């Protein structure tokens, strides 16, 4: 990505020089950040609140491919996936730490862009970067982000508290990040075969953005609060809808009925899945990385959410003995499985 530009090696800066270079302009915003970067530890104040903490690690070649992932987007996404976990607890993220392992193959400019993405995300979501660690890496790029957040104890929403009769809701639409990834992978192969051919992502902005630049659903948490709806259980959709619904059912010791026709799928996701000979529903169920919020609500809250364009009611919670069911558009009942690709496809005919 930086092949044609003049670049600066990171070796001559050294670890301290690099950290200083990347973090010297930080402005702390959170009143709870008493000390950020620069001492042996950050000092935070969560007066009167419960503290939430979550970590996600991203490895080059496993979680991202630099062939089509701009560094800035990567930094942005590394923050978003962490914020999403705090919102999924119905809490407010307030600080992050960022640890990186960098090989000398990366120029300083690449790491600067990574941090630009990190700062854009932090700014937008009002979180402070308060620390991290920096190490050399023998091969790929490693990014580990830890996020801290806060909430009143009574507001925290867990995965294991869904009740029989609760409605299952999901924000936004699903399967987009996965079909976006299919598209990027295809264009990468085309490029590797013939570097003169430019990637053809024309008209596919939405799903490419869903993959490269996800947004944590702060707005949904705020909306639920504004409408006095406290979800009975909640999780973010990082591994695909099926997997997340099953997490809530298993941890709550409940069953579910999920309706295929209710699963929100954007038209571009639908079309692109078809182009790739994929079932759009399966992209939503098993694709992952959508970073939407999946939550259950009491039936009494139905009227408050039923007409919201960004929230879909896709099923309900049952007693455990009723099983975890996916009811297809044709009315057939299947067991909901986290990787139900083949079983589901075959039985659909
Ligand atoms: P120590 O030797 O005590 O671990 P470091 O030299 O690693 O300290 O870090 C110095 C300061 O810079 C600390 O406040 C640390 O949190 C911060 N820091 C180190 N690496 C990063 C990074 N990649 N991003 C943000 N802050 C960092
Ligand atoms: Mg250190």
Short mmCIF file of C-alpha atoms and ligand atoms in Angstrom, two decimals:
data_model
loop_
_atom_site.label_atom_id
_atom_site.label_comp_id
_atom_site.label_asym_id
_atom_site.label_seq_id
_atom_site.Cartn_x
_atom_site.Cartn_y
_atom_site.Cartn_z
CA UNK A 1 0.00 0.00 0.00
CA UNK A 2 2.93 2.31 0.65
CA UNK A 3 5.08 0.77 -2.08
CA UNK A 4 5.24 3.83 -4.29
CA UNK A 5 5.66 6.50 -1.67
CA UNK A 6 8.68 7.68 0.20
CA UNK A 7 8.50 6.10 3.59
CA UNK A 8 10.23 6.24 6.92
CA UNK A 9 11.49 3.15 8.71
CA UNK A 10 10.28 2.70 12.27
CA UNK A 11 13.56 1.29 13.54
CA UNK A 12 15.37 4.60 13.82
CA UNK A 13 12.65 6.07 16.06
CA UNK A 14 12.91 3.30 18.64
CA UNK A 15 10.05 2.17 20.84
CA UNK A 16 9.84 5.31 22.98
CA UNK A 17 10.19 7.59 19.99
CA UNK A 18 7.41 5.75 18.23
CA UNK A 19 5.03 5.89 21.22
CA UNK A 20 5.76 9.57 21.72
CA UNK A 21 5.28 10.29 18.03
CA UNK A 22 1.93 8.49 17.95
CA UNK A 23 0.48 9.84 21.19
CA UNK A 24 1.86 13.35 21.67
CA UNK A 25 -1.31 15.19 20.55
CA UNK A 26 -3.81 13.31 22.68
CA UNK A 27 -6.50 15.43 24.33
CA UNK A 28 -8.25 13.68 27.18
CA UNK A 29 -12.01 14.21 27.29
CA UNK A 30 -13.40 11.92 29.96
CA UNK A 31 -13.65 13.44 33.46
CA UNK A 32 -12.88 9.94 34.75
CA UNK A 33 -9.43 9.91 33.15
CA UNK A 34 -7.12 11.26 35.86
CA UNK A 35 -3.89 10.17 34.16
CA UNK A 36 -3.52 8.91 30.61
CA UNK A 37 -0.40 7.94 28.71
CA UNK A 38 3.02 8.73 30.18
CA UNK A 39 3.35 7.01 33.52
CA UNK A 40 3.59 3.35 34.48
CA UNK A 41 -0.18 3.06 34.57
CA UNK A 42 -3.22 5.15 33.70
CA UNK A 43 -5.39 6.31 36.61
CA UNK A 44 -9.15 6.23 36.17
CA UNK A 45 -12.07 7.19 38.38
CA UNK A 46 -15.38 5.37 38.07
CA UNK A 47 -16.97 7.02 41.09
CA UNK A 48 -20.25 5.37 42.01
CA UNK A 49 -20.39 3.29 38.83
CA UNK A 50 -19.58 -0.28 37.95
CA UNK A 51 -16.54 -0.72 35.68
CA UNK A 52 -16.75 -2.84 32.54
CA UNK A 53 -13.71 -4.15 30.71
CA UNK A 54 -13.32 -6.11 27.49
CA UNK A 55 -10.43 -7.01 25.16
CA UNK A 56 -10.19 -8.02 21.51
CA UNK A 57 -7.08 -8.99 19.61
CA UNK A 58 -6.71 -8.67 15.83
CA UNK A 59 -4.01 -10.64 14.02
CA UNK A 60 -2.85 -10.04 10.47
CA UNK A 61 -3.74 -13.01 8.27
CA UNK A 62 -6.35 -14.23 10.76
CA UNK A 63 -8.63 -11.26 11.34
CA UNK A 64 -7.58 -8.88 8.60
CA UNK A 65 -5.81 -8.89 5.27
CA UNK A 66 -3.69 -5.84 4.47
CA UNK A 67 -4.11 -6.53 0.75
CA UNK A 68 -7.47 -4.75 0.92
CA UNK A 69 -7.66 -3.24 4.40
CA UNK A 70 -6.44 0.37 4.63
CA UNK A 71 -4.54 0.98 7.89
CA UNK A 72 -6.86 3.80 8.83
CA UNK A 73 -9.92 1.55 8.55
CA UNK A 74 -8.12 -1.13 10.51
CA UNK A 75 -7.48 1.24 13.42
CA UNK A 76 -11.06 2.43 13.28
CA UNK A 77 -12.43 -1.12 13.25
CA UNK A 78 -10.15 -2.28 16.08
CA UNK A 79 -11.76 0.37 18.30
CA UNK A 80 -15.31 -0.23 17.05
CA UNK A 81 -15.30 -3.97 17.75
CA UNK A 82 -14.31 -3.22 21.35
CA UNK A 83 -16.85 -0.42 21.83
CA UNK A 84 -19.51 -2.80 20.51
CA UNK A 85 -18.85 -5.19 23.41
CA UNK A 86 -19.41 -2.45 25.98
CA UNK A 87 -22.62 -1.23 24.29
CA UNK A 88 -23.78 -4.86 24.27
CA UNK A 89 -23.74 -4.65 28.09
CA UNK A 90 -25.88 -1.48 27.89
CA UNK A 91 -22.90 0.48 29.23
CA UNK A 92 -20.88 3.53 28.13
CA UNK A 93 -17.30 3.04 26.91
CA UNK A 94 -14.91 5.67 28.25
CA UNK A 95 -11.27 4.61 27.79
CA UNK A 96 -9.22 2.28 25.59
CA UNK A 97 -5.70 0.95 25.63
CA UNK A 98 -4.05 -0.11 22.37
CA UNK A 99 -1.19 -2.59 22.16
CA UNK A 100 0.59 -3.23 18.90
CA UNK A 101 3.17 -5.67 17.61
CA UNK A 102 4.81 -4.27 14.50
CA UNK A 103 7.37 -5.80 12.19
CA UNK A 104 9.99 -3.63 10.55
CA UNK A 105 8.35 -4.22 7.17
CA UNK A 106 5.84 -1.52 8.10
CA UNK A 107 6.86 2.08 7.51
CA UNK A 108 6.09 4.73 10.10
CA UNK A 109 3.43 6.13 7.75
CA UNK A 110 1.44 2.90 8.01
CA UNK A 111 1.41 3.02 11.81
CA UNK A 112 0.51 6.72 11.69
CA UNK A 113 -2.51 5.88 9.54
CA UNK A 114 -3.48 3.08 11.90
CA UNK A 115 -3.47 5.60 14.76
CA UNK A 116 -5.40 8.14 12.69
CA UNK A 117 -8.19 5.58 12.42
CA UNK A 118 -7.93 4.88 16.14
CA UNK A 119 -8.18 8.59 16.96
CA UNK A 120 -11.12 9.19 14.62
CA UNK A 121 -13.04 6.39 16.36
CA UNK A 122 -12.07 7.61 19.84
CA UNK A 123 -13.09 11.16 19.02
CA UNK A 124 -16.42 10.16 17.52
CA UNK A 125 -17.36 7.95 20.47
CA UNK A 126 -15.85 10.20 23.12
CA UNK A 127 -13.37 7.69 24.55
CA UNK A 128 -9.83 8.45 25.73
CA UNK A 129 -6.77 6.50 24.60
CA UNK A 130 -5.01 6.08 27.94
CA UNK A 131 -2.25 3.56 27.35
CA UNK A 132 -1.00 0.47 25.63
CA UNK A 133 2.15 -1.39 24.78
CA UNK A 134 4.45 -1.46 21.78
CA UNK A 135 6.59 -4.35 20.70
CA UNK A 136 8.47 -5.56 17.67
CA UNK A 137 6.84 -8.47 15.87
CA UNK A 138 8.71 -11.01 13.74
CA UNK A 139 6.08 -11.17 11.07
CA UNK A 140 2.61 -9.76 10.94
CA UNK A 141 0.83 -6.86 12.57
CA UNK A 142 -0.89 -7.49 15.90
CA UNK A 143 -3.38 -5.10 17.47
CA UNK A 144 -4.91 -5.70 20.87
CA UNK A 145 -7.41 -3.22 22.24
CA UNK A 146 -8.84 -3.14 25.75
CA UNK A 147 -11.87 -0.99 26.41
CA UNK A 148 -13.12 0.25 29.76
CA UNK A 149 -16.62 1.51 30.35
CA UNK A 150 -19.09 2.26 33.09
CA UNK A 151 -22.73 1.81 33.98
CA UNK A 152 -25.07 1.89 36.94
CA UNK A 153 -25.36 -1.65 38.23
CA UNK A 154 -29.11 -1.74 37.54
CA UNK A 155 -28.58 -0.85 33.87
CA UNK A 156 -26.13 -3.61 32.99
CA UNK A 157 -27.65 -6.20 30.65
CA UNK A 158 -26.25 -9.74 30.54
CA UNK A 159 -26.67 -12.62 28.10
CA UNK A 160 -28.21 -15.02 30.60
CA UNK A 161 -31.38 -13.18 31.60
CA UNK A 162 -33.81 -13.72 28.70
CA UNK A 163 -37.27 -14.89 29.81
CA UNK A 164 -39.89 -17.05 28.15
CA UNK A 165 -42.19 -14.89 26.00
CA UNK A 166 -39.61 -12.14 25.45
CA UNK A 167 -39.32 -10.78 21.91
CA UNK A 168 -36.01 -11.17 20.06
CA UNK A 169 -34.86 -7.95 18.36
CA UNK A 170 -31.89 -7.02 16.21
CA UNK A 171 -30.66 -3.61 15.06
CA UNK A 172 -29.75 -2.65 11.47
CA UNK A 173 -29.29 -5.38 8.91
CA UNK A 174 -27.24 -8.55 8.77
CA UNK A 175 -24.95 -10.42 6.38
CA UNK A 176 -23.50 -7.26 4.81
CA UNK A 177 -20.04 -7.54 6.33
CA UNK A 178 -19.75 -11.14 5.16
CA UNK A 179 -20.82 -10.47 1.58
CA UNK A 180 -18.51 -7.42 1.57
CA UNK A 181 -15.69 -9.74 2.56
CA UNK A 182 -16.53 -12.16 -0.27
CA UNK A 183 -16.33 -9.25 -2.70
CA UNK A 184 -12.97 -8.03 -1.37
CA UNK A 185 -11.55 -11.56 -1.45
CA UNK A 186 -12.66 -11.98 -5.05
CA UNK A 187 -11.11 -8.69 -6.14
CA UNK A 188 -7.90 -9.62 -4.35
CA UNK A 189 -7.65 -12.83 -6.39
CA UNK A 190 -8.35 -10.94 -9.61
CA UNK A 191 -5.61 -8.47 -8.72
CA UNK A 192 -3.11 -11.20 -7.84
CA UNK A 193 -3.70 -12.81 -11.23
CA UNK A 194 -3.40 -9.55 -13.10
CA UNK A 195 -2.15 -6.50 -11.18
CA UNK A 196 -3.22 -4.24 -14.07
CA UNK A 197 -6.88 -4.88 -13.37
CA UNK A 198 -8.30 -2.41 -10.86
CA UNK A 199 -10.70 -3.72 -8.23
CA UNK A 200 -14.33 -3.50 -9.31
CA UNK A 201 -16.28 -2.49 -6.24
CA UNK A 202 -18.55 -0.12 -8.16
CA UNK A 203 -21.92 0.34 -6.51
CA UNK A 204 -20.95 -1.93 -3.62
CA UNK A 205 -19.96 0.78 -1.13
CA UNK A 206 -22.44 -0.22 1.52
CA UNK A 207 -21.32 -3.80 1.99
CA UNK A 208 -17.63 -2.96 1.59
CA UNK A 209 -18.07 -0.40 4.38
CA UNK A 210 -19.91 -2.95 6.49
CA UNK A 211 -16.77 -5.10 6.32
CA UNK A 212 -14.06 -2.46 6.54
CA UNK A 213 -15.67 0.22 8.66
CA UNK A 214 -18.27 -1.11 11.10
CA UNK A 215 -20.02 1.23 13.53
CA UNK A 216 -20.79 0.20 17.10
CA UNK A 217 -24.49 0.79 17.84
CA UNK A 218 -24.24 3.53 20.43
CA UNK A 219 -27.37 5.04 18.90
CA UNK A 220 -29.44 1.95 19.70
CA UNK A 221 -28.34 1.92 23.35
CA UNK A 222 -29.26 5.62 23.58
CA UNK A 223 -32.58 5.06 21.87
CA UNK A 224 -33.54 2.22 24.21
CA UNK A 225 -32.65 4.40 27.17
CA UNK A 226 -34.66 7.35 25.81
CA UNK A 227 -37.70 5.11 25.37
CA UNK A 228 -37.25 3.50 28.79
CA UNK A 229 -36.79 0.04 27.29
CA UNK A 230 -34.31 -2.07 29.24
CA UNK A 231 -33.47 -5.20 27.25
CA UNK A 232 -33.85 -8.42 29.24
CA UNK A 233 -30.69 -9.81 27.58
CA UNK A 234 -28.24 -8.46 25.00
CA UNK A 235 -25.19 -9.47 22.92
CA UNK A 236 -23.47 -7.93 19.91
CA UNK A 237 -23.48 -9.75 16.58
CA UNK A 238 -19.83 -10.50 15.93
CA UNK A 239 -20.03 -14.18 14.92
CA UNK A 240 -23.33 -14.32 13.04
CA UNK A 241 -26.94 -14.14 14.18
CA UNK A 242 -27.35 -17.88 14.81
CA UNK A 243 -24.36 -18.10 17.10
CA UNK A 244 -25.46 -15.05 19.12
CA UNK A 245 -29.09 -16.18 19.50
CA UNK A 246 -27.79 -19.56 20.68
CA UNK A 247 -25.52 -17.84 23.23
CA UNK A 248 -28.51 -16.03 24.73
CA UNK A 249 -30.64 -19.22 24.72
CA UNK A 250 -27.92 -21.42 26.21
CA UNK A 251 -26.89 -18.96 28.89
CA UNK A 252 -30.50 -18.14 29.76
CA UNK A 253 -31.49 -21.82 29.59
CA UNK A 254 -34.29 -21.08 27.14
CA UNK A 255 -35.39 -21.98 23.62
CA UNK A 256 -36.44 -19.75 20.73
CA UNK A 257 -38.45 -19.42 17.56
CA UNK A 258 -36.65 -17.33 14.96
CA UNK A 259 -38.44 -16.38 11.72
CA UNK A 260 -36.38 -16.31 8.54
CA UNK A 261 -38.70 -13.79 6.85
CA UNK A 262 -38.12 -11.30 9.68
CA UNK A 263 -34.30 -11.31 9.45
CA UNK A 264 -33.26 -7.86 8.13
CA UNK A 265 -31.13 -8.11 5.00
CA UNK A 266 -30.14 -5.09 2.93
CA UNK A 267 -30.96 -5.34 -0.83
CA UNK A 268 -27.29 -4.99 -1.80
CA UNK A 269 -26.36 -7.79 0.59
CA UNK A 270 -29.12 -9.91 -0.91
CA UNK A 271 -28.06 -9.29 -4.53
CA UNK A 272 -24.38 -9.83 -3.83
CA UNK A 273 -24.99 -13.04 -1.91
CA UNK A 274 -26.95 -14.29 -4.93
CA UNK A 275 -24.08 -13.32 -7.27
CA UNK A 276 -21.82 -15.51 -5.15
CA UNK A 277 -24.35 -18.34 -5.12
CA UNK A 278 -24.83 -17.89 -1.40
CA UNK A 279 -28.11 -17.97 0.46
CA UNK A 280 -28.58 -14.44 1.89
CA UNK A 281 -30.23 -15.88 5.01
CA UNK A 282 -27.18 -18.03 5.67
CA UNK A 283 -24.93 -14.99 5.25
CA UNK A 284 -26.97 -13.30 8.00
CA UNK A 285 -27.08 -16.37 10.25
CA UNK A 286 -23.47 -17.46 9.93
CA UNK A 287 -21.56 -14.57 8.37
CA UNK A 288 -20.58 -12.45 11.33
CA UNK A 289 -18.83 -9.09 11.84
CA UNK A 290 -22.01 -7.05 11.49
CA UNK A 291 -21.59 -5.56 14.99
CA UNK A 292 -25.32 -5.02 15.36
CA UNK A 293 -27.04 -5.49 18.72
CA UNK A 294 -29.19 -8.54 19.37
CA UNK A 295 -31.46 -8.14 22.39
CA UNK A 296 -34.61 -9.45 23.99
CA UNK A 297 -37.41 -7.25 25.35
CA UNK A 298 -40.56 -7.81 27.38
CA UNK A 299 -43.72 -8.08 25.29
CA UNK A 300 -45.01 -4.98 27.07
CA UNK A 301 -42.33 -2.95 25.23
CA UNK A 302 -43.43 -4.15 21.78
CA UNK A 303 -45.42 -1.02 20.93
CA UNK A 304 -42.44 1.23 21.63
CA UNK A 305 -40.17 -0.52 19.14
CA UNK A 306 -42.48 -2.08 16.55
CA UNK A 307 -42.30 0.77 14.03
CA UNK A 308 -38.65 1.71 14.36
CA UNK A 309 -36.92 1.33 10.97
CA UNK A 310 -33.63 0.33 12.57
CA UNK A 311 -34.98 -2.42 14.82
CA UNK A 312 -36.44 -5.73 13.62
CA UNK A 313 -38.38 -8.14 15.79
CA UNK A 314 -37.29 -11.51 14.52
CA UNK A 315 -38.69 -14.04 16.97
CA UNK A 316 -39.35 -14.87 20.59
CA UNK A 317 -37.94 -16.80 23.51
CA UNK A 318 -39.57 -20.09 24.52
CA UNK A 319 -39.03 -22.62 27.28
CA UNK A 320 -35.86 -24.67 26.79
CA UNK A 321 -37.72 -27.89 26.02
CA UNK A 322 -39.31 -26.32 22.92
CA UNK A 323 -35.85 -26.23 21.30
CA UNK A 324 -34.13 -23.56 19.27
CA UNK A 325 -36.02 -23.28 16.00
CA UNK A 326 -35.62 -21.45 12.75
CA UNK A 327 -38.91 -21.18 10.90
CA UNK A 328 -38.17 -20.80 7.19
CA UNK A 329 -40.09 -18.63 4.73
CA UNK A 330 -41.77 -21.83 3.51
CA UNK A 331 -42.92 -22.59 7.05
CA UNK A 332 -40.54 -25.49 7.69
CA UNK A 333 -39.06 -25.77 11.18
CA UNK A 334 -35.30 -26.39 11.47
CA UNK A 335 -33.04 -26.62 14.45
CA UNK A 336 -31.05 -23.38 14.65
CA UNK A 337 -27.36 -24.18 14.32
CA UNK A 338 -24.34 -21.92 14.52
CA UNK A 339 -22.82 -23.39 11.35
CA UNK A 340 -25.93 -24.72 9.72
CA UNK A 341 -24.77 -24.13 6.17
CA UNK A 342 -25.14 -27.57 4.65
CA UNK A 343 -27.98 -28.89 6.74
CA UNK A 344 -30.05 -25.81 6.06
CA UNK A 345 -29.24 -25.63 2.35
CA UNK A 346 -29.99 -29.28 1.66
CA UNK A 347 -33.25 -29.34 3.48
CA UNK A 348 -34.35 -26.18 1.70
CA UNK A 349 -33.89 -27.98 -1.59
P1 LIG B 1 6.38 0.38 30.41
O1 LIG B 1 7.80 0.15 30.10
O2 LIG B 1 6.09 0.86 31.79
O3 LIG B 1 5.48 -0.73 29.94
P2 LIG B 1 6.03 1.79 27.98
O4 LIG B 1 7.30 2.42 27.60
O5 LIG B 1 5.62 0.52 27.32
O6 LIG B 1 5.97 1.67 29.54
O7 LIG B 1 4.87 2.83 27.75
C1 LIG B 1 4.98 4.20 28.10
C2 LIG B 1 3.63 4.84 28.07
O8 LIG B 1 3.11 4.80 26.75
C3 LIG B 1 2.60 4.13 28.94
O9 LIG B 1 1.73 5.12 29.45
C4 LIG B 1 1.88 3.23 27.97
O10 LIG B 1 0.58 2.95 28.41
C5 LIG B 1 1.91 4.06 26.70
N1 LIG B 1 1.94 3.25 25.46
C6 LIG B 1 2.87 2.33 25.11
N2 LIG B 1 2.62 1.80 23.89
C7 LIG B 1 1.48 2.39 23.46
C8 LIG B 1 0.67 2.28 22.28
N3 LIG B 1 0.99 1.44 21.28
N4 LIG B 1 -0.43 3.04 22.18
C9 LIG B 1 -0.76 3.88 23.19
N5 LIG B 1 -0.07 4.05 24.30
C10 LIG B 1 1.05 3.32 24.46
MG1 LIG B 2 5.19 -1.37 27.96
#
